[in-house]
Short mmCIF file of C-alpha atoms and ligand atoms in Angstrom, two decimals:
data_model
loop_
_atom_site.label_atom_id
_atom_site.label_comp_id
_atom_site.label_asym_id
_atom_site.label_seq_id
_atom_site.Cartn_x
_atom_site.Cartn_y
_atom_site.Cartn_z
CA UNK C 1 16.50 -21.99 4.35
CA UNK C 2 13.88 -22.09 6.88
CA UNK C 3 10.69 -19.71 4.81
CA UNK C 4 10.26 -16.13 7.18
CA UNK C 5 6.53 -16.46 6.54
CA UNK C 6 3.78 -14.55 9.33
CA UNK C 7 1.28 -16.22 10.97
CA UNK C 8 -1.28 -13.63 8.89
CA UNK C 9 -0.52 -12.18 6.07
CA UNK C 10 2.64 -10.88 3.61
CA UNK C 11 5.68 -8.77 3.15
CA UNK C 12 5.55 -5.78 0.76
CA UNK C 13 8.34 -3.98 -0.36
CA UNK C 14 7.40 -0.41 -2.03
CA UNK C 15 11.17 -0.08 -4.44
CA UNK C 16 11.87 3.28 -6.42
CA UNK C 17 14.93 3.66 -8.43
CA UNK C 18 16.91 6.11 -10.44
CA UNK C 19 17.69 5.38 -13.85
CA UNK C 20 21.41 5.81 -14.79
CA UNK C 21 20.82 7.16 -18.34
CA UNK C 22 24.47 7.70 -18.99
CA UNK C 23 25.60 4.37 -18.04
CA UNK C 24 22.38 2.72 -20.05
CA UNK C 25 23.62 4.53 -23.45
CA UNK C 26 26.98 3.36 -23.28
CA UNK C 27 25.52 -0.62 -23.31
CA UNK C 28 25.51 -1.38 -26.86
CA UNK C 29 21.93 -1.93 -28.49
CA UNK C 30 22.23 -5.52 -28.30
CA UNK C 31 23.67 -5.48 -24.43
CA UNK C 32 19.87 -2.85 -23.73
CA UNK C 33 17.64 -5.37 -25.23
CA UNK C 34 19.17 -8.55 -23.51
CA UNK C 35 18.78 -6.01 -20.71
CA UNK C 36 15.16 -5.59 -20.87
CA UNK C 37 14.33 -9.28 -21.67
CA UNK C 38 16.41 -10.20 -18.20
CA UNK C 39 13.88 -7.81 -16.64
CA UNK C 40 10.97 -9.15 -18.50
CA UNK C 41 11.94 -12.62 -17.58
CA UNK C 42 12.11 -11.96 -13.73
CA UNK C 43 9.54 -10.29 -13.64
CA UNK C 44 7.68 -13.25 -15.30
CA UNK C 45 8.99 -15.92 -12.85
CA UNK C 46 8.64 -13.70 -9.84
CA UNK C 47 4.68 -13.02 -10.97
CA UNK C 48 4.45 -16.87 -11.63
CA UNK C 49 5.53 -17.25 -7.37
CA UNK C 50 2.21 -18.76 -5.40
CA UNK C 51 0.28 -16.05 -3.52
CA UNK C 52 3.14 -13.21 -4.86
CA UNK C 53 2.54 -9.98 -6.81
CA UNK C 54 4.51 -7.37 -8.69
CA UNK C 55 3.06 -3.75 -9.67
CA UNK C 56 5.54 -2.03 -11.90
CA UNK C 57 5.29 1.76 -11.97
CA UNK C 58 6.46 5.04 -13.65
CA UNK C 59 7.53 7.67 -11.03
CA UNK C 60 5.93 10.99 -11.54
CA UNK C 61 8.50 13.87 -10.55
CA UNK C 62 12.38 13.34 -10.59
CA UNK C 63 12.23 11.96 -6.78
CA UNK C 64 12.40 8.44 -8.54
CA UNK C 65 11.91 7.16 -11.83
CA UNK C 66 11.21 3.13 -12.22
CA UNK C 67 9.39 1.44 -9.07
CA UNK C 68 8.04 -1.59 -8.13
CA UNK C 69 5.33 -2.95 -5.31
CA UNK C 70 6.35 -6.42 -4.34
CA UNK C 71 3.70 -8.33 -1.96
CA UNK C 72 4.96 -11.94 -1.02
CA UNK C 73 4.39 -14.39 1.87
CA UNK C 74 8.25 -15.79 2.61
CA UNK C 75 10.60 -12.26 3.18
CA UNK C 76 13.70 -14.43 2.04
CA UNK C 77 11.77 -14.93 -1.17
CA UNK C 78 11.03 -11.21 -0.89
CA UNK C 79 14.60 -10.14 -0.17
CA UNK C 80 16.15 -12.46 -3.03
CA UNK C 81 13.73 -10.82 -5.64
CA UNK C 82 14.51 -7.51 -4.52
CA UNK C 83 18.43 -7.82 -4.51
CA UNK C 84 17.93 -9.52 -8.19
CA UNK C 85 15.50 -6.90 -9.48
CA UNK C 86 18.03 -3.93 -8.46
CA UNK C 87 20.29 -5.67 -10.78
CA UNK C 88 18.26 -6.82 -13.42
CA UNK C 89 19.12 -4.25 -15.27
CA UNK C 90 23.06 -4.18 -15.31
CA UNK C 91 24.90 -3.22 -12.30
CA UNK C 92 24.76 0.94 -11.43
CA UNK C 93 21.63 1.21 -13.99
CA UNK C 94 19.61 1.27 -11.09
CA UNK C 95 20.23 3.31 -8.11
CA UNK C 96 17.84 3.26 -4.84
CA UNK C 97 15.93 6.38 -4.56
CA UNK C 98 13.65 4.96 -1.65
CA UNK C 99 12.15 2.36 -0.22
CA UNK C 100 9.87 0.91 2.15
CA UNK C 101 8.95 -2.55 4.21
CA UNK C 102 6.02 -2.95 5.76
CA UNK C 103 3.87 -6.41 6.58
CA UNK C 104 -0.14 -6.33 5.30
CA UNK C 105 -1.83 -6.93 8.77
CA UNK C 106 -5.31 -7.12 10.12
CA UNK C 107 -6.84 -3.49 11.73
CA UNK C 108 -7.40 -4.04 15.57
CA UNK C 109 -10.10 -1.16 15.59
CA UNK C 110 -12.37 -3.45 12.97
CA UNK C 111 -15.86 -2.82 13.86
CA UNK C 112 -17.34 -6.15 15.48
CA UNK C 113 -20.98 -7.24 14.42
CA UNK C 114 -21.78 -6.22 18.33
CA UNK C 115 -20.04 -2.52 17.58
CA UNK C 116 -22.37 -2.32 14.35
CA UNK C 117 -25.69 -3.38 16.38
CA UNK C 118 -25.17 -0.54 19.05
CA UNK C 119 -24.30 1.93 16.62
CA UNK C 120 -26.47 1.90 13.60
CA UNK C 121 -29.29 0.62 16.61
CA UNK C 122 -30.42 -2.54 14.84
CA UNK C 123 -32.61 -5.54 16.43
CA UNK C 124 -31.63 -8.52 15.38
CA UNK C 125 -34.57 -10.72 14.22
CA UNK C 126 -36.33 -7.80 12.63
CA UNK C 127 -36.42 -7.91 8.76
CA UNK C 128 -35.34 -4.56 7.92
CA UNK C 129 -32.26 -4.99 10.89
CA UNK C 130 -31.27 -8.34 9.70
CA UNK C 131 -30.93 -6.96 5.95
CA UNK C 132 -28.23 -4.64 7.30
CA UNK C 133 -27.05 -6.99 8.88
CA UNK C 134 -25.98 -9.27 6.72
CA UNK C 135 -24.97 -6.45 4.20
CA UNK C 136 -22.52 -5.61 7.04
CA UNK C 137 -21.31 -9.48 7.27
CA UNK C 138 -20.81 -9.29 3.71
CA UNK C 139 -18.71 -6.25 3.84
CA UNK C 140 -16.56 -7.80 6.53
CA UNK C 141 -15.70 -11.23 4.96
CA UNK C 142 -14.31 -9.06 2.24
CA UNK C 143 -12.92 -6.57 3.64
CA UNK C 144 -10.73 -8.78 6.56
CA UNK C 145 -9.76 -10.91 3.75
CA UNK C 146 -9.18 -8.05 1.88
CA UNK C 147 -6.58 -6.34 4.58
CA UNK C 148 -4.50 -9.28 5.20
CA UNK C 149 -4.76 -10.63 1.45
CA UNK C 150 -5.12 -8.21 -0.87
CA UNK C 151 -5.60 -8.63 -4.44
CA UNK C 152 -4.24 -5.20 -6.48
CA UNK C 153 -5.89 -4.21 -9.40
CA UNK C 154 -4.42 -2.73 -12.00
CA UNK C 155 -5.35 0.94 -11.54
CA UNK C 156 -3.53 3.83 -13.17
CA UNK C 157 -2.67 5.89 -10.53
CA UNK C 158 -0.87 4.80 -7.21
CA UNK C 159 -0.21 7.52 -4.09
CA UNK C 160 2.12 6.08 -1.45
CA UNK C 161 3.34 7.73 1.42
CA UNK C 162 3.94 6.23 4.99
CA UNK C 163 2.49 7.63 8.05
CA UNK C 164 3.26 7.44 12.40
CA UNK C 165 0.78 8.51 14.51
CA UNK C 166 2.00 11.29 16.73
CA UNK C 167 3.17 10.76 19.93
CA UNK C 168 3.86 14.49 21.49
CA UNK C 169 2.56 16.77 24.56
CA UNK C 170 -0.76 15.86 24.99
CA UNK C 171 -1.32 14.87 21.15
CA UNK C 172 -0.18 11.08 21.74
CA UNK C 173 -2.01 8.55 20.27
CA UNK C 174 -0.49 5.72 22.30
CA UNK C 175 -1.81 7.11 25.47
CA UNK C 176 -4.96 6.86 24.41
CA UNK C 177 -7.48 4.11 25.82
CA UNK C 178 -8.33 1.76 23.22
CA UNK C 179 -12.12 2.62 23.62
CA UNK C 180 -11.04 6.36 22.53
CA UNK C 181 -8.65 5.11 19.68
CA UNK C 182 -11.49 2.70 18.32
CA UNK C 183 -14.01 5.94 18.49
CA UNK C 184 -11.73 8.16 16.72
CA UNK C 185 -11.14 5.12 14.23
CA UNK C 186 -15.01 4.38 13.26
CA UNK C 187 -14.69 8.31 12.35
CA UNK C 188 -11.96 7.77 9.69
CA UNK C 189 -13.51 4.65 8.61
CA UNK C 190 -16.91 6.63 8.03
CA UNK C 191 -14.93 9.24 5.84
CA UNK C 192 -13.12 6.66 4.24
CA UNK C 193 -16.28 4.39 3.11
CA UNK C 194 -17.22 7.61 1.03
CA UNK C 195 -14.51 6.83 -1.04
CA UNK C 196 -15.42 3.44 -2.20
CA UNK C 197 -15.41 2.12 -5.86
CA UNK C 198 -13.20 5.62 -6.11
CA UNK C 199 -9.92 4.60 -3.84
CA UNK C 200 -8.37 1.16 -2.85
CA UNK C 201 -6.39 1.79 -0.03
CA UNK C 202 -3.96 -0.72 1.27
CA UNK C 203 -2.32 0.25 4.88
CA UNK C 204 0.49 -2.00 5.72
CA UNK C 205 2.58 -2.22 8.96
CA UNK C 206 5.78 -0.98 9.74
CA UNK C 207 6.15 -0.55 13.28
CA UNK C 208 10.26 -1.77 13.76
CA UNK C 209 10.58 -2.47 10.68
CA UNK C 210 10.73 1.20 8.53
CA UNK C 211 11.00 4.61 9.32
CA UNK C 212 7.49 5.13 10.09
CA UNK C 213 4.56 2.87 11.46
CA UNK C 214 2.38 2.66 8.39
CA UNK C 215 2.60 2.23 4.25
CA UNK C 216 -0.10 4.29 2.85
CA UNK C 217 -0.89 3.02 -0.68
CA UNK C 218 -4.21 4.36 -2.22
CA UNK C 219 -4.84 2.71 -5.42
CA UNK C 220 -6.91 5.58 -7.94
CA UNK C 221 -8.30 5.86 -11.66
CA UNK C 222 -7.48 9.66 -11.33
CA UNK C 223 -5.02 12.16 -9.53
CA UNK C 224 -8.08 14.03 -8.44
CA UNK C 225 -9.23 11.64 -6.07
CA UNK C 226 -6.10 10.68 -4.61
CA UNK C 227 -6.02 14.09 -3.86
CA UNK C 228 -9.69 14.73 -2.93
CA UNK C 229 -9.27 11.92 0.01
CA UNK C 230 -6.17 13.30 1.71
CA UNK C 231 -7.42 16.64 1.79
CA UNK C 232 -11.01 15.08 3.21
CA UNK C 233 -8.85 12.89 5.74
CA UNK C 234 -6.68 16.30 7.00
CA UNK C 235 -9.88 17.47 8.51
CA UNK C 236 -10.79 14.19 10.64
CA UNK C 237 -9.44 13.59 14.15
CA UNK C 238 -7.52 11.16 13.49
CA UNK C 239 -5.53 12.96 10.26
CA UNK C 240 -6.13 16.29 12.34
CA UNK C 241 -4.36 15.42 15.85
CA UNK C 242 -2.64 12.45 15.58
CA UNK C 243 -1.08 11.79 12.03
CA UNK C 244 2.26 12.44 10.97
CA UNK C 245 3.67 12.00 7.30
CA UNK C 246 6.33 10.82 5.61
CA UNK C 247 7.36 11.89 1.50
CA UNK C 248 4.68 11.29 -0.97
CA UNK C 249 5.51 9.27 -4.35
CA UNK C 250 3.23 9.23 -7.17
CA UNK C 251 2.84 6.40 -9.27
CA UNK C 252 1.69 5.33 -12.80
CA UNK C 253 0.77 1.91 -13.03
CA UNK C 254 1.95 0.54 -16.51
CA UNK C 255 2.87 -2.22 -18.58
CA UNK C 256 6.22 -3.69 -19.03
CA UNK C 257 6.51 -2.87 -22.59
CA UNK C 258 4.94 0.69 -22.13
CA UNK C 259 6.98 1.09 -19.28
CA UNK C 260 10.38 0.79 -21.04
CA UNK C 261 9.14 2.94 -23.55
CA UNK C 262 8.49 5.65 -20.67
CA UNK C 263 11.69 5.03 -18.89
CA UNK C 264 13.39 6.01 -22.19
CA UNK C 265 15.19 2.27 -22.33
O1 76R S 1 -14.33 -0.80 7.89
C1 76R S 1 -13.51 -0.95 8.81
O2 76R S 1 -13.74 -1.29 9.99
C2 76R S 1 -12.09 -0.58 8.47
C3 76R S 1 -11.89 0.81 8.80
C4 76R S 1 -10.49 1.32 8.66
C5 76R S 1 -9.41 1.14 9.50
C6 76R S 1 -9.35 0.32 10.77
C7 76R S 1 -10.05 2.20 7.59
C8 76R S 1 -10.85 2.59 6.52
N1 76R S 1 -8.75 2.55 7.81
C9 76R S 1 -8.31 1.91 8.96
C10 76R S 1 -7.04 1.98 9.51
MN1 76R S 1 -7.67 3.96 6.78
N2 76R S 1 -6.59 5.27 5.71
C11 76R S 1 -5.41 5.87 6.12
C12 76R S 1 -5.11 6.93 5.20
O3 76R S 1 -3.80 10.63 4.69
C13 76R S 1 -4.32 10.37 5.81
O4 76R S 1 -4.80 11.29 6.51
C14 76R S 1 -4.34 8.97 6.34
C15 76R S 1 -3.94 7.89 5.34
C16 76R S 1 -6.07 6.93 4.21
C17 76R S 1 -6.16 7.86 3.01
C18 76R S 1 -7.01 5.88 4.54
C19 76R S 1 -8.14 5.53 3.80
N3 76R S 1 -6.13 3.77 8.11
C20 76R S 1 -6.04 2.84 9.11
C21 76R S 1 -4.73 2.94 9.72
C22 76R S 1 -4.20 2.05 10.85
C23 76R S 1 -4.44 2.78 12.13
C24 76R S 1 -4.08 2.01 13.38
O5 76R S 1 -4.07 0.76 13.37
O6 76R S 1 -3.85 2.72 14.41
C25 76R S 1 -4.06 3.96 9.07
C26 76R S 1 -2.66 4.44 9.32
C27 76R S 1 -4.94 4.48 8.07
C28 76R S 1 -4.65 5.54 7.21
N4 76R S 1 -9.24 4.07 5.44
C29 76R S 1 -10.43 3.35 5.47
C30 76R S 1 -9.15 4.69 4.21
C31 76R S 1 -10.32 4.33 3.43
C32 76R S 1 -10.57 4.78 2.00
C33 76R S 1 -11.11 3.51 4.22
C34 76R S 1 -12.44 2.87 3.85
C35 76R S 1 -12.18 1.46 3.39
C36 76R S 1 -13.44 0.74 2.99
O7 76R S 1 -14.30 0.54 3.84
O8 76R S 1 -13.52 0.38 1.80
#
Protein backbone atom coordinates (compact mmCIF):
# COMPACT_ATOMS: atom_id res chain seq x y z
CA UNK A 1 0.00 0.00 0.00
CA UNK A 2 1.42 3.12 -1.24
CA UNK A 3 1.74 5.42 2.60
CA UNK A 4 -1.05 8.69 2.17
CA UNK A 5 1.57 10.81 3.92
CA UNK A 6 1.47 15.12 3.31
CA UNK A 7 4.13 16.94 2.14
CA UNK A 8 3.90 18.90 5.85
CA UNK A 9 2.61 17.58 8.54
CA UNK A 10 -0.08 14.70 10.00
CA UNK A 11 -3.55 13.33 10.15
CA UNK A 12 -5.54 13.60 13.40
CA UNK A 13 -8.54 11.92 14.07
CA UNK A 14 -10.57 13.42 17.25
CA UNK A 15 -12.88 9.66 18.07
CA UNK A 16 -15.72 9.74 20.82
CA UNK A 17 -17.68 6.72 21.58
CA UNK A 18 -20.60 5.45 23.55
CA UNK A 19 -20.13 2.77 25.86
CA UNK A 20 -22.65 -0.14 25.49
CA UNK A 21 -22.96 -0.93 29.25
CA UNK A 22 -25.55 -3.58 28.71
CA UNK A 23 -23.75 -5.47 26.17
CA UNK A 24 -20.26 -5.07 28.36
CA UNK A 25 -22.07 -6.85 31.51
CA UNK A 26 -23.24 -9.68 29.70
CA UNK A 27 -19.23 -10.58 28.66
CA UNK A 28 -18.25 -12.80 31.36
CA UNK A 29 -15.43 -11.40 33.79
CA UNK A 30 -12.84 -13.24 32.10
CA UNK A 31 -14.18 -12.20 28.33
CA UNK A 32 -13.97 -7.89 30.15
CA UNK A 33 -10.46 -8.33 31.20
CA UNK A 34 -9.11 -10.03 27.94
CA UNK A 35 -11.15 -7.07 26.72
CA UNK A 36 -9.25 -4.40 28.32
CA UNK A 37 -5.76 -6.01 27.82
CA UNK A 38 -6.70 -6.10 23.78
CA UNK A 39 -7.18 -2.36 24.31
CA UNK A 40 -4.14 -1.93 26.40
CA UNK A 41 -2.13 -3.79 23.89
CA UNK A 42 -3.17 -1.57 20.83
CA UNK A 43 -2.90 1.08 22.35
CA UNK A 44 0.73 0.10 23.24
CA UNK A 45 1.75 -0.82 19.63
CA UNK A 46 -0.10 2.07 18.10
CA UNK A 47 1.93 4.58 20.74
CA UNK A 48 5.14 2.55 19.84
CA UNK A 49 4.32 3.85 15.70
CA UNK A 50 7.32 6.49 14.62
CA UNK A 51 6.19 10.13 14.81
CA UNK A 52 2.36 8.78 16.05
CA UNK A 53 0.42 9.73 19.21
CA UNK A 54 -2.63 8.62 21.12
CA UNK A 55 -4.46 10.87 23.92
CA UNK A 56 -7.09 8.77 25.60
CA UNK A 57 -9.88 10.73 27.26
CA UNK A 58 -12.99 10.60 29.57
CA UNK A 59 -15.98 12.49 28.02
CA UNK A 60 -17.53 14.94 30.35
CA UNK A 61 -21.47 15.03 29.74
CA UNK A 62 -23.44 12.03 28.18
CA UNK A 63 -22.69 13.47 24.46
CA UNK A 64 -19.85 10.74 24.48
CA UNK A 65 -18.19 8.75 26.93
CA UNK A 66 -14.57 7.10 25.90
CA UNK A 67 -12.47 9.22 23.22
CA UNK A 68 -9.38 9.20 21.70
CA UNK A 69 -6.96 11.93 19.74
CA UNK A 70 -4.98 10.06 17.18
CA UNK A 71 -2.12 12.25 15.35
CA UNK A 72 -0.17 10.13 12.66
CA UNK A 73 1.77 10.86 9.45
CA UNK A 74 0.42 7.86 6.89
CA UNK A 75 -3.85 8.20 6.98
CA UNK A 76 -3.94 4.39 5.97
CA UNK A 77 -2.01 3.82 9.17
CA UNK A 78 -4.49 6.28 10.68
CA UNK A 79 -7.60 4.65 9.22
CA UNK A 80 -6.43 0.96 10.16
CA UNK A 81 -5.94 2.07 13.88
CA UNK A 82 -9.12 3.71 13.98
CA UNK A 83 -11.29 0.80 12.45
CA UNK A 84 -9.25 -1.59 15.05
CA UNK A 85 -9.67 0.70 18.06
CA UNK A 86 -13.66 0.88 17.48
CA UNK A 87 -13.43 -2.76 17.93
CA UNK A 88 -11.00 -3.27 20.42
CA UNK A 89 -13.33 -3.61 22.71
CA UNK A 90 -15.80 -6.37 21.36
CA UNK A 91 -18.02 -5.62 18.55
CA UNK A 92 -21.27 -3.07 19.52
CA UNK A 93 -19.28 -2.07 22.91
CA UNK A 94 -18.41 0.89 21.20
CA UNK A 95 -20.71 2.99 19.28
CA UNK A 96 -19.55 6.37 17.35
CA UNK A 97 -20.84 9.35 19.04
CA UNK A 98 -18.65 11.80 16.83
CA UNK A 99 -15.85 12.36 15.13
CA UNK A 100 -13.57 14.51 13.36
CA UNK A 101 -10.53 14.57 10.56
CA UNK A 102 -8.59 17.25 10.14
CA UNK A 103 -4.65 17.53 8.84
CA UNK A 104 -2.11 19.71 11.39
CA UNK A 105 -0.97 22.44 8.82
CA UNK A 106 1.16 25.50 8.84
CA UNK A 107 -0.90 29.17 9.48
CA UNK A 108 -0.55 31.31 6.22
CA UNK A 109 -1.14 34.60 8.32
CA UNK A 110 2.32 33.72 10.42
CA UNK A 111 3.88 36.95 11.17
CA UNK A 112 7.22 37.23 9.00
CA UNK A 113 10.43 38.72 10.76
CA UNK A 114 9.69 41.83 8.15
CA UNK A 115 5.81 41.98 9.64
CA UNK A 116 7.44 42.02 13.28
CA UNK A 117 10.09 44.91 12.33
CA UNK A 118 7.26 47.31 11.02
CA UNK A 119 5.06 46.61 13.75
CA UNK A 120 6.75 46.54 17.07
CA UNK A 121 9.15 49.48 15.01
CA UNK A 122 12.51 47.83 15.66
CA UNK A 123 16.02 48.77 13.90
CA UNK A 124 17.87 46.09 13.25
CA UNK A 125 21.52 46.50 14.40
CA UNK A 126 20.49 48.31 17.54
CA UNK A 127 21.05 46.29 20.79
CA UNK A 128 17.86 46.70 22.45
CA UNK A 129 15.98 45.88 18.67
CA UNK A 130 18.13 42.95 17.99
CA UNK A 131 17.24 41.40 21.58
CA UNK A 132 13.62 41.33 20.40
CA UNK A 133 14.56 40.20 17.71
CA UNK A 134 15.92 37.23 18.24
CA UNK A 135 13.37 36.55 21.13
CA UNK A 136 10.89 36.71 18.19
CA UNK A 137 13.15 34.13 16.03
CA UNK A 138 13.08 32.00 18.93
CA UNK A 139 9.41 32.05 19.28
CA UNK A 140 9.00 31.21 15.63
CA UNK A 141 11.32 28.13 15.28
CA UNK A 142 9.06 26.77 17.94
CA UNK A 143 6.11 27.72 17.26
CA UNK A 144 6.18 26.65 13.12
CA UNK A 145 7.55 23.47 14.30
CA UNK A 146 5.17 23.45 16.82
CA UNK A 147 1.94 23.87 14.29
CA UNK A 148 2.89 21.32 11.85
CA UNK A 149 4.51 18.89 14.57
CA UNK A 150 3.10 19.09 17.63
CA UNK A 151 4.10 17.34 20.65
CA UNK A 152 0.81 16.97 23.25
CA UNK A 153 1.37 17.07 26.70
CA UNK A 154 -0.41 15.39 28.97
CA UNK A 155 -2.75 18.05 30.37
CA UNK A 156 -5.95 17.30 32.25
CA UNK A 157 -8.38 19.07 30.53
CA UNK A 158 -8.99 19.01 26.65
CA UNK A 159 -11.86 21.50 24.86
CA UNK A 160 -12.46 20.56 21.22
CA UNK A 161 -14.80 21.99 19.03
CA UNK A 162 -14.39 22.72 15.20
CA UNK A 163 -14.93 26.02 13.69
CA UNK A 164 -15.73 27.66 9.67
CA UNK A 165 -15.27 31.03 9.20
CA UNK A 166 -18.43 32.67 8.00
CA UNK A 167 -19.08 33.27 4.66
CA UNK A 168 -22.59 35.39 4.58
CA UNK A 169 -23.91 39.01 3.36
CA UNK A 170 -21.20 41.14 3.83
CA UNK A 171 -19.67 39.04 6.88
CA UNK A 172 -17.47 36.72 4.46
CA UNK A 173 -14.22 36.03 5.34
CA UNK A 174 -13.15 34.67 1.96
CA UNK A 175 -13.78 37.92 0.31
CA UNK A 176 -11.53 39.45 2.22
CA UNK A 177 -7.99 40.65 0.84
CA UNK A 178 -5.34 38.76 2.40
CA UNK A 179 -3.73 42.05 3.76
CA UNK A 180 -7.20 42.51 5.78
CA UNK A 181 -7.38 38.73 6.84
CA UNK A 182 -3.60 38.87 8.04
CA UNK A 183 -4.60 42.28 10.10
CA UNK A 184 -7.55 40.81 11.65
CA UNK A 185 -5.27 37.63 12.34
CA UNK A 186 -2.20 39.49 14.24
CA UNK A 187 -5.37 40.68 16.46
CA UNK A 188 -6.33 37.11 17.52
CA UNK A 189 -2.83 36.12 17.75
CA UNK A 190 -2.22 39.17 20.24
CA UNK A 191 -5.24 37.88 22.42
CA UNK A 192 -4.16 34.53 22.10
CA UNK A 193 -0.32 35.07 23.27
CA UNK A 194 -2.03 36.18 26.65
CA UNK A 195 -2.86 32.82 27.12
CA UNK A 196 0.47 31.22 27.07
CA UNK A 197 1.89 28.67 29.64
CA UNK A 198 -2.17 28.66 30.46
CA UNK A 199 -3.64 27.06 26.95
CA UNK A 200 -2.01 24.83 24.20
CA UNK A 201 -4.03 25.22 21.36
CA UNK A 202 -3.71 22.99 18.39
CA UNK A 203 -5.86 24.19 15.15
CA UNK A 204 -5.93 21.58 12.53
CA UNK A 205 -7.39 21.70 8.97
CA UNK A 206 -10.40 20.45 7.66
CA UNK A 207 -11.36 22.25 4.70
CA UNK A 208 -12.98 19.03 2.34
CA UNK A 209 -12.30 16.85 4.55
CA UNK A 210 -15.03 17.38 7.78
CA UNK A 211 -17.94 19.25 8.37
CA UNK A 212 -16.27 22.36 9.18
CA UNK A 213 -12.85 24.06 8.18
CA UNK A 214 -11.02 23.89 11.46
CA UNK A 215 -10.36 21.35 14.70
CA UNK A 216 -10.16 23.51 17.68
CA UNK A 217 -8.30 21.60 20.43
CA UNK A 218 -7.14 23.77 23.45
CA UNK A 219 -5.11 21.75 25.73
CA UNK A 220 -5.81 23.26 29.74
CA UNK A 221 -4.77 22.42 33.48
CA UNK A 222 -8.28 23.84 34.43
CA UNK A 223 -11.94 24.26 33.03
CA UNK A 224 -11.64 27.88 33.95
CA UNK A 225 -9.32 28.78 31.40
CA UNK A 226 -10.66 26.89 28.67
CA UNK A 227 -13.44 28.86 29.37
CA UNK A 228 -11.79 32.24 30.15
CA UNK A 229 -10.18 32.13 26.39
CA UNK A 230 -13.34 31.51 24.40
CA UNK A 231 -15.20 34.03 26.11
CA UNK A 232 -11.92 36.55 25.57
CA UNK A 233 -11.81 35.31 21.79
CA UNK A 234 -15.95 36.08 21.31
CA UNK A 235 -15.06 39.69 21.65
CA UNK A 236 -12.18 39.87 18.86
CA UNK A 237 -12.92 40.47 15.18
CA UNK A 238 -12.13 37.60 14.08
CA UNK A 239 -14.41 35.37 16.81
CA UNK A 240 -16.86 38.49 16.60
CA UNK A 241 -17.65 38.66 12.66
CA UNK A 242 -16.36 35.88 11.08
CA UNK A 243 -16.42 32.61 13.26
CA UNK A 244 -18.86 30.01 13.22
CA UNK A 245 -18.98 26.89 15.65
CA UNK A 246 -19.51 23.56 15.65
CA UNK A 247 -20.54 21.20 19.18
CA UNK A 248 -18.15 21.50 21.99
CA UNK A 249 -16.72 18.18 23.73
CA UNK A 250 -14.98 18.29 26.92
CA UNK A 251 -12.30 16.10 27.70
CA UNK A 252 -10.38 14.54 30.66
CA UNK A 253 -7.11 13.43 29.83
CA UNK A 254 -6.38 10.12 31.81
CA UNK A 255 -4.57 7.06 32.11
CA UNK A 256 -5.43 3.76 30.72
CA UNK A 257 -5.86 2.08 33.95
CA UNK A 258 -7.73 5.14 35.54
CA UNK A 259 -9.60 5.39 32.56
CA UNK A 260 -11.27 1.94 32.71
CA UNK A 261 -11.92 2.52 36.13
CA UNK A 262 -13.95 5.79 35.01
CA UNK A 263 -15.62 4.18 32.12
CA UNK A 264 -17.07 1.72 34.69
CA UNK A 265 -15.25 -1.41 32.68
O1 LIG B 1 2.01 33.71 16.48
C1 LIG B 1 1.52 33.55 15.34
O2 LIG B 1 1.81 34.16 14.29
C2 LIG B 1 0.40 32.54 15.27
C3 LIG B 1 -0.84 33.25 15.47
C4 LIG B 1 -2.09 32.44 15.30
C5 LIG B 1 -2.70 32.02 14.13
C6 LIG B 1 -2.23 32.26 12.71
C7 LIG B 1 -2.93 31.99 16.40
C8 LIG B 1 -2.63 32.17 17.73
N1 LIG B 1 -4.02 31.35 15.88
C9 LIG B 1 -3.92 31.34 14.50
C10 LIG B 1 -4.82 30.77 13.60
MN1 LIG B 1 -5.68 30.73 16.93
N2 LIG B 1 -7.25 30.04 17.97
C11 LIG B 1 -8.49 29.71 17.45
C12 LIG B 1 -9.40 29.53 18.53
O3 LIG B 1 -13.04 30.12 19.97
C13 LIG B 1 -12.64 30.94 19.11
O4 LIG B 1 -13.14 32.09 19.05
C14 LIG B 1 -11.59 30.56 18.11
C15 LIG B 1 -10.89 29.24 18.38
C16 LIG B 1 -8.70 29.68 19.72
C17 LIG B 1 -9.24 29.57 21.13
C18 LIG B 1 -7.34 30.02 19.35
C19 LIG B 1 -6.30 30.25 20.24
N3 LIG B 1 -6.62 30.25 15.18
C20 LIG B 1 -6.06 30.27 13.93
C21 LIG B 1 -7.01 29.72 12.99
C22 LIG B 1 -6.76 29.50 11.49
C23 LIG B 1 -7.32 30.70 10.78
C24 LIG B 1 -7.08 30.73 9.30
O5 LIG B 1 -6.11 30.12 8.80
O6 LIG B 1 -7.89 31.45 8.63
C25 LIG B 1 -8.15 29.39 13.70
C26 LIG B 1 -9.41 28.77 13.18
C27 LIG B 1 -7.90 29.74 15.07
C28 LIG B 1 -8.82 29.59 16.11
N4 LIG B 1 -4.65 31.19 18.66
C29 LIG B 1 -3.36 31.69 18.77
C30 LIG B 1 -5.06 30.78 19.92
C31 LIG B 1 -3.98 31.01 20.85
C32 LIG B 1 -4.01 30.66 22.33
C33 LIG B 1 -2.94 31.59 20.14
C34 LIG B 1 -1.57 32.02 20.67
C35 LIG B 1 -0.59 30.93 20.40
C36 LIG B 1 0.79 31.26 20.91
O7 LIG B 1 1.39 32.21 20.42
O8 LIG B 1 1.26 30.52 21.79
Amino acid sequence: MTPLIPNEGWHVLHLFYHIDHSQWFLFSEDEQRQAKVRLTELIQEIRATQDTQLLTFSIVSPKADLGFMLLTPDLHVANSFEKQLTLSLGPEILTPAYSYFSLTEPSEYTMTREQHIVEEKLTPGEPDSDAKLAEFDKRMVHYRSYRVYPQLPDWPVVCFYPMSKRRSGTDNWYSLDYEARRELMSGHARVGRTYSGRILQLITGSTGLDEHEWGVTLLSKTTEDIKAIVYEMRFDEVSARYAEFGDFYICLQLPLPELFKRLCL
